[in-house]
Amino acid sequence: MKVLVALLLLVQLLSCKALHLGPFHPLHPRVIDCDDPESEEAAAVALDYINAHHLHGYKYALNSIEKIQVLPRRPTGELFKLELDLLETVCHIVNPLPIENCTVRPLTDHVVEGDCDVKLLKLDGSFSVLSTKCHSTPDSAEDITQICADCPILALLNDTQVITAVDLALTQYNREQDGAYFKLLEIGRAQIQHFPDIVSVEFAVVATNCSAKDAQDHVDDCELLPKDLVQFGFCNAAILTKNNITVSCTVYEHQPGVTHHHLIHDHLGGQLPTMVQGFKHHDLRHFHHGSAHGTSESSSAEASVGLKPAIPVVKRDVGAVLDPASPRPPVGPGPKHPICPGRIRHFQV
Ligand SMILES: *[C@@H]1O[C@H](CO)[C@@H](O)[C@H](O)[C@H]1NC(C)=O
Ligand SMILES: *[C@@H]1O[C@H](CO)[C@@H](O)[C@H](O)[C@H]1NC(C)=O
Ligand SMILES: *[C@@H]1O[C@H](CO)[C@@H](O)[C@H](O)[C@H]1NC(C)=O
Ligand SMILES: *[C@@H]1O[C@H](CO)[C@@H](O)[C@H](O)[C@H]1NC(C)=O
């Protein structure tokens, strides 16, 4: 093993040397516009990656490409740096619909905006993601009231009224249907409207091995189905009073290989994960916390469980491109400027 590492280092050193000694060709950034098909292709690859690695809450759709920079990379390939504006969709991550089929939330539904800086490598015509840095924020309450005075705004995910509403809604759902007994997986979002008070909630659920009827007698014996049968669902509910609840759930077919292990790990056990305490949405930034800082228990769990397959790939690629020892292309304003930001696909927030 040691020998192999030493050998690899030597090869790397030699290849750097060779480059330094070679004839010097100044490499210039290539100018492409934000709405260029190539920019859009890069953005689509980045978006798929982001949605696959965002482990809580909803999938995001592309709203616009804000900036793009294309730098040559020695010895081959190009480095793409993009800044993307995203919008939350109505598809929770347990929803198997492809992102193209997911509806973006309308402005009246308290939108959540995502911002991502992404680096991709283009080699032999195909893109791979090197790194992403994202965060997301709900639109401000002032903006919402300007659009429509009566629109309910997002409530805290750990609000007592919200937790009670979800509990009542799921209990009613389990009572009214004769399929499997479902447990709560995650509260996705909640809005509270006043006069009359209506609590609207959205939450993801997971099936147990009990029928809803069995569960009435011995709920403690109900376990989640094994990995090869695991089944998820998603519910919308509006709670007016204890006796006036509308709830509708969609149960998705089991999808081979999709376990959402991190979601189950973080949420079952009844407690809300610390990362949503005091928040109104599931921030896109958490998937980076999971890999980099791991401050809370839940995010370190994510790092070890949810993100394992992705880390080595990302690290290795970043090292190869951003190695300080490798020559850097000159960066500076070229003679042409790209046309950016690009078009807005949905609406300006
Ligand atoms: C997604 O949308 C496309 C185009 O509208 C449609 O052809 C396809 O059937 C949809 N897929 C699903 C899973 O709904
Ligand atoms: C569910 O699984 C648990 C653990 O395997 C078992 O003890 C229980 O009897 C099962 N319940 C039903 C209804 O099959
Ligand atoms: C629930 O409340 C709505 C709105 O006030 C009302 O129209 C409906 O009849 C109520 N349903 C029940 C079952 O009480
Ligand atoms: C929600 O979480 C925040 C932050 O931890 C806390 O300050 C607040 O008291 C919590 N609210 C409820 C109702 O538990």
Coordinates of N, CA and C in Angstrom, one line a residue, residues 142-246:
E142 N -42.5 39.7 4.6 CA -42.9 41.0 4.0 C -43.3 40.8 2.5
D143 N -42.4 40.1 1.8 CA -42.7 39.9 0.4 C -44.0 39.1 0.2
I144 N -44.3 38.1 1.0 CA -45.5 37.4 0.9 C -46.7 38.2 1.1
T145 N -46.7 39.0 2.2 CA -47.8 39.8 2.5 C -48.1 40.9 1.4
Q146 N -47.0 41.3 0.7 CA -47.2 42.2 -0.4 C -47.9 41.6 -1.6
I147 N -47.5 40.3 -1.8 CA -48.2 39.6 -2.9 C -49.6 39.3 -2.6
C148 N -49.8 38.8 -1.4 CA -51.2 38.6 -1.0 C -51.3 38.6 0.5
A149 N -52.1 39.5 1.0 CA -52.2 39.8 2.4 C -52.6 38.6 3.3
D150 N -53.4 37.7 2.7 CA -53.9 36.5 3.4 C -53.1 35.3 3.3
C151 N -52.0 35.3 2.5 CA -51.3 34.0 2.3 C -50.6 33.6 3.6
P152 N -50.8 32.4 4.0 CA -50.2 31.9 5.2 C -48.6 31.8 5.0
I153 N -47.9 32.1 6.0 CA -46.4 32.0 5.9 C -45.9 30.8 6.6
L154 N -44.7 30.4 6.3 CA -44.2 29.1 6.9 C -44.0 29.3 8.4
A155 N -44.4 28.2 9.0 CA -44.3 28.1 10.5 C -43.0 27.3 10.8
L156 N -42.5 27.4 12.1 CA -41.4 26.6 12.5 C -41.8 25.1 12.5
L157 N -40.8 24.3 12.0 CA -41.1 22.9 11.9 C -41.3 22.2 13.3
N158 N -40.7 22.9 14.4 CA -40.9 22.3 15.7 C -42.0 23.1 16.5
D159 N -42.8 23.8 15.8 CA -43.9 24.5 16.5 C -44.9 23.4 17.1
T160 N -45.4 23.7 18.3 CA -46.2 22.7 19.0 C -47.5 22.4 18.2
Q161 N -48.1 23.5 17.6 CA -49.3 23.4 16.8 C -49.1 22.5 15.6
V162 N -47.9 22.7 15.0 CA -47.5 21.9 13.8 C -47.4 20.4 14.1
I163 N -46.6 20.2 15.2 CA -46.4 18.8 15.6 C -47.7 18.1 15.9
T164 N -48.6 18.8 16.7 CA -49.9 18.2 17.0 C -50.7 18.0 15.8
A165 N -50.7 18.9 14.8 CA -51.5 18.8 13.6 C -51.0 17.5 12.8
V166 N -49.7 17.3 12.7 CA -49.2 16.2 12.0 C -49.6 14.9 12.6
D167 N -49.6 14.9 13.9 CA -50.0 13.7 14.7 C -51.4 13.4 14.5
L168 N -52.3 14.4 14.6 CA -53.7 14.2 14.4 C -54.0 13.7 12.9
A169 N -53.3 14.3 12.0 CA -53.6 14.0 10.6 C -53.1 12.5 10.3
L170 N -52.0 12.1 10.8 CA -51.5 10.8 10.5 C -52.4 9.7 11.2
T171 N -52.8 10.1 12.4 CA -53.7 9.1 13.1 C -55.0 8.9 12.3
Q172 N -55.5 10.1 11.8 CA -56.8 9.9 11.1 C -56.5 9.1 9.8
Y173 N -55.4 9.4 9.1 CA -55.1 8.6 7.9 C -55.0 7.1 8.2
N174 N -54.3 6.8 9.2 CA -54.2 5.4 9.6 C -55.5 4.7 9.9
R175 N -56.4 5.5 10.5 CA -57.7 5.0 11.0 C -58.6 4.8 9.8
E176 N -58.4 5.6 8.7 CA -59.4 5.6 7.6 C -59.0 4.6 6.5
Q177 N -57.8 4.2 6.5 CA -57.4 3.3 5.4 C -57.2 1.9 5.9
D178 N -57.2 0.9 5.0 CA -57.0 -0.5 5.5 C -55.8 -1.1 4.9
G179 N -54.8 -0.3 4.5 CA -53.5 -0.8 4.0 C -52.6 -0.9 5.2
A180 N -51.3 -0.7 5.0 CA -50.3 -0.7 6.0 C -50.4 0.4 7.0
Y181 N -49.9 0.2 8.2 CA -49.8 1.3 9.2 C -48.6 2.1 8.9
F182 N -48.7 3.4 8.8 CA -47.6 4.3 8.4 C -47.1 5.1 9.6
K183 N -45.8 5.2 9.7 CA -45.2 6.1 10.7 C -44.6 7.4 10.0
L184 N -44.5 8.4 10.9 CA -44.0 9.7 10.4 C -42.5 9.6 10.1
L185 N -42.1 10.1 9.0 CA -40.7 10.1 8.7 C -40.1 11.5 8.8
E186 N -40.8 12.5 8.3 CA -40.3 13.9 8.3 C -41.4 14.9 8.0
I187 N -41.4 16.0 8.8 CA -42.3 17.1 8.5 C -41.6 17.9 7.4
G188 N -42.2 18.1 6.3 CA -41.6 18.8 5.2 C -41.8 20.3 5.3
R189 N -43.0 20.8 5.5 CA -43.2 22.2 5.8 C -44.6 22.4 6.4
A190 N -44.8 23.5 7.0 CA -46.1 23.8 7.7 C -46.4 25.3 7.5
Q191 N -47.7 25.6 7.4 CA -48.1 27.0 7.3 C -49.3 27.1 8.2
I192 N -49.4 28.2 9.0 CA -50.5 28.5 9.9 C -51.2 29.7 9.4
Q193 N -52.5 29.6 9.2 CA -53.3 30.7 8.8 C -54.2 31.1 9.9
H194 N -54.4 32.4 10.1 CA -55.2 32.8 11.3 C -56.6 33.3 10.9
F195 N -57.6 33.1 11.8 CA -59.0 33.6 11.7 C -59.6 33.1 10.4
P196 N -60.1 31.9 10.3 CA -60.0 30.9 11.3 C -58.6 30.2 11.3
D197 N -58.2 29.7 12.4 CA -56.9 29.0 12.4 C -56.9 27.7 11.6
I198 N -56.1 27.7 10.6 CA -56.0 26.5 9.8 C -54.5 26.1 9.7
V199 N -54.1 24.9 10.2 CA -52.7 24.5 10.1 C -52.6 23.6 8.9
S200 N -51.8 24.0 8.0 CA -51.5 23.1 6.8 C -50.2 22.5 6.9
V201 N -50.1 21.2 6.8 CA -48.8 20.5 7.0 C -48.6 19.5 5.8
E202 N -47.3 19.3 5.5 CA -46.9 18.3 4.6 C -45.9 17.4 5.3
F203 N -46.0 16.1 5.1 CA -45.1 15.2 5.8 C -44.8 13.9 5.0
A204 N -43.7 13.4 5.2 CA -43.3 12.1 4.6 C -43.5 11.0 5.6
V205 N -44.0 9.8 5.1 CA -44.3 8.7 5.9 C -43.6 7.4 5.4
V206 N -43.5 6.4 6.3 CA -42.9 5.2 5.9 C -43.8 4.0 6.4
A207 N -43.9 3.0 5.6 CA -44.8 1.8 5.9 C -44.2 0.9 6.9
T208 N -45.0 0.3 7.8 CA -44.5 -0.7 8.7 C -45.1 -2.1 8.3
N209 N -44.7 -3.1 9.0 CA -45.1 -4.4 8.7 C -46.5 -4.8 9.3
C210 N -47.1 -3.8 9.9 CA -48.5 -4.0 10.5 C -49.5 -3.4 9.5
S211 N -50.7 -4.0 9.6 CA -51.8 -3.4 8.9 C -52.3 -2.3 9.8
A212 N -53.0 -1.3 9.3 CA -53.5 -0.3 10.1 C -54.4 -0.8 11.3
K213 N -55.1 -1.9 11.0 CA -55.9 -2.5 12.0 C -55.1 -3.2 13.1
D214 N -54.1 -4.0 12.7 CA -53.2 -4.6 13.7 C -52.6 -3.6 14.7
A215 N -52.3 -2.4 14.1 CA -51.5 -1.5 14.9 C -52.4 -0.9 16.0
Q216 N -53.7 -1.0 15.9 CA -54.5 -0.5 17.0 C -54.3 -1.3 18.3
D217 N -54.0 -2.6 18.1 CA -53.8 -3.4 19.3 C -52.4 -3.4 19.8
H218 N -51.4 -3.5 18.9 CA -50.0 -3.6 19.4 C -49.1 -2.8 18.5
V219 N -49.2 -1.5 18.6 CA -48.4 -0.6 17.7 C -46.9 -0.7 18.0
D220 N -46.6 -1.1 19.2 CA -45.1 -1.2 19.6 C -44.4 -2.3 18.8
D221 N -45.2 -3.3 18.3 CA -44.6 -4.4 17.6 C -44.4 -4.1 16.1
C222 N -44.9 -2.9 15.7 CA -44.8 -2.6 14.2 C -43.5 -2.1 13.9
E223 N -42.8 -2.8 13.0 CA -41.5 -2.4 12.6 C -41.5 -2.0 11.1
L224 N -40.5 -1.2 10.7 CA -40.4 -0.8 9.3 C -40.2 -2.1 8.5
L225 N -40.6 -2.0 7.2 CA -40.4 -3.1 6.3 C -38.9 -3.2 6.1
P226 N -38.4 -4.4 5.7 CA -37.0 -4.5 5.4 C -36.6 -3.7 4.2
K227 N -35.3 -3.5 4.0 CA -34.8 -2.6 2.9 C -35.3 -3.0 1.6
D228 N -35.5 -4.3 1.3 CA -35.9 -4.6 -0.1 C -37.4 -4.5 -0.3
L229 N -38.1 -4.0 0.7 CA -39.5 -3.8 0.6 C -40.0 -2.4 1.0
V230 N -39.0 -1.6 1.6 CA -39.3 -0.3 2.2 C -40.2 0.5 1.3
Q231 N -41.2 1.2 1.9 CA -42.2 1.9 1.1 C -42.5 3.2 1.7
F232 N -42.4 4.3 0.9 CA -42.6 5.6 1.4 C -43.9 6.3 0.9
G233 N -44.3 7.3 1.6 CA -45.5 8.0 1.1 C -45.3 9.5 1.5
F234 N -46.3 10.3 1.1 CA -46.2 11.7 1.4 C -47.6 12.2 1.5
C235 N -47.8 13.0 2.6 CA -49.2 13.5 2.9 C -49.3 15.0 3.0
N236 N -50.5 15.5 2.5 CA -50.9 16.9 2.7 C -52.1 16.9 3.6
A237 N -52.1 17.8 4.6 CA -53.2 17.8 5.5 C -53.5 19.2 5.9
A238 N -54.8 19.5 6.2 CA -55.2 20.8 6.7 C -56.1 20.5 8.0
I239 N -55.7 21.1 9.0 CA -56.3 20.9 10.3 C -57.0 22.2 10.8
L240 N -58.4 22.1 10.9 CA -59.1 23.2 11.3 C -59.4 23.1 12.8
T241 N -60.0 22.0 13.2 CA -60.1 21.7 14.6 C -59.8 20.2 14.8
K242 N -59.8 19.7 16.0 CA -59.5 18.3 16.2 C -60.4 17.4 15.4
N243 N -61.6 17.8 15.2 CA -62.6 17.0 14.5 C -62.8 17.4 13.0
N244 N -62.0 18.3 12.6 CA -62.2 18.7 11.2 C -60.8 18.8 10.5
I245 N -60.4 17.6 10.1 CA -59.1 17.3 9.5 C -59.3 16.8 8.1
T246 N -58.6 17.4 7.1 CA -58.6 16.7 5.8 C -57.2 16.3 5.6

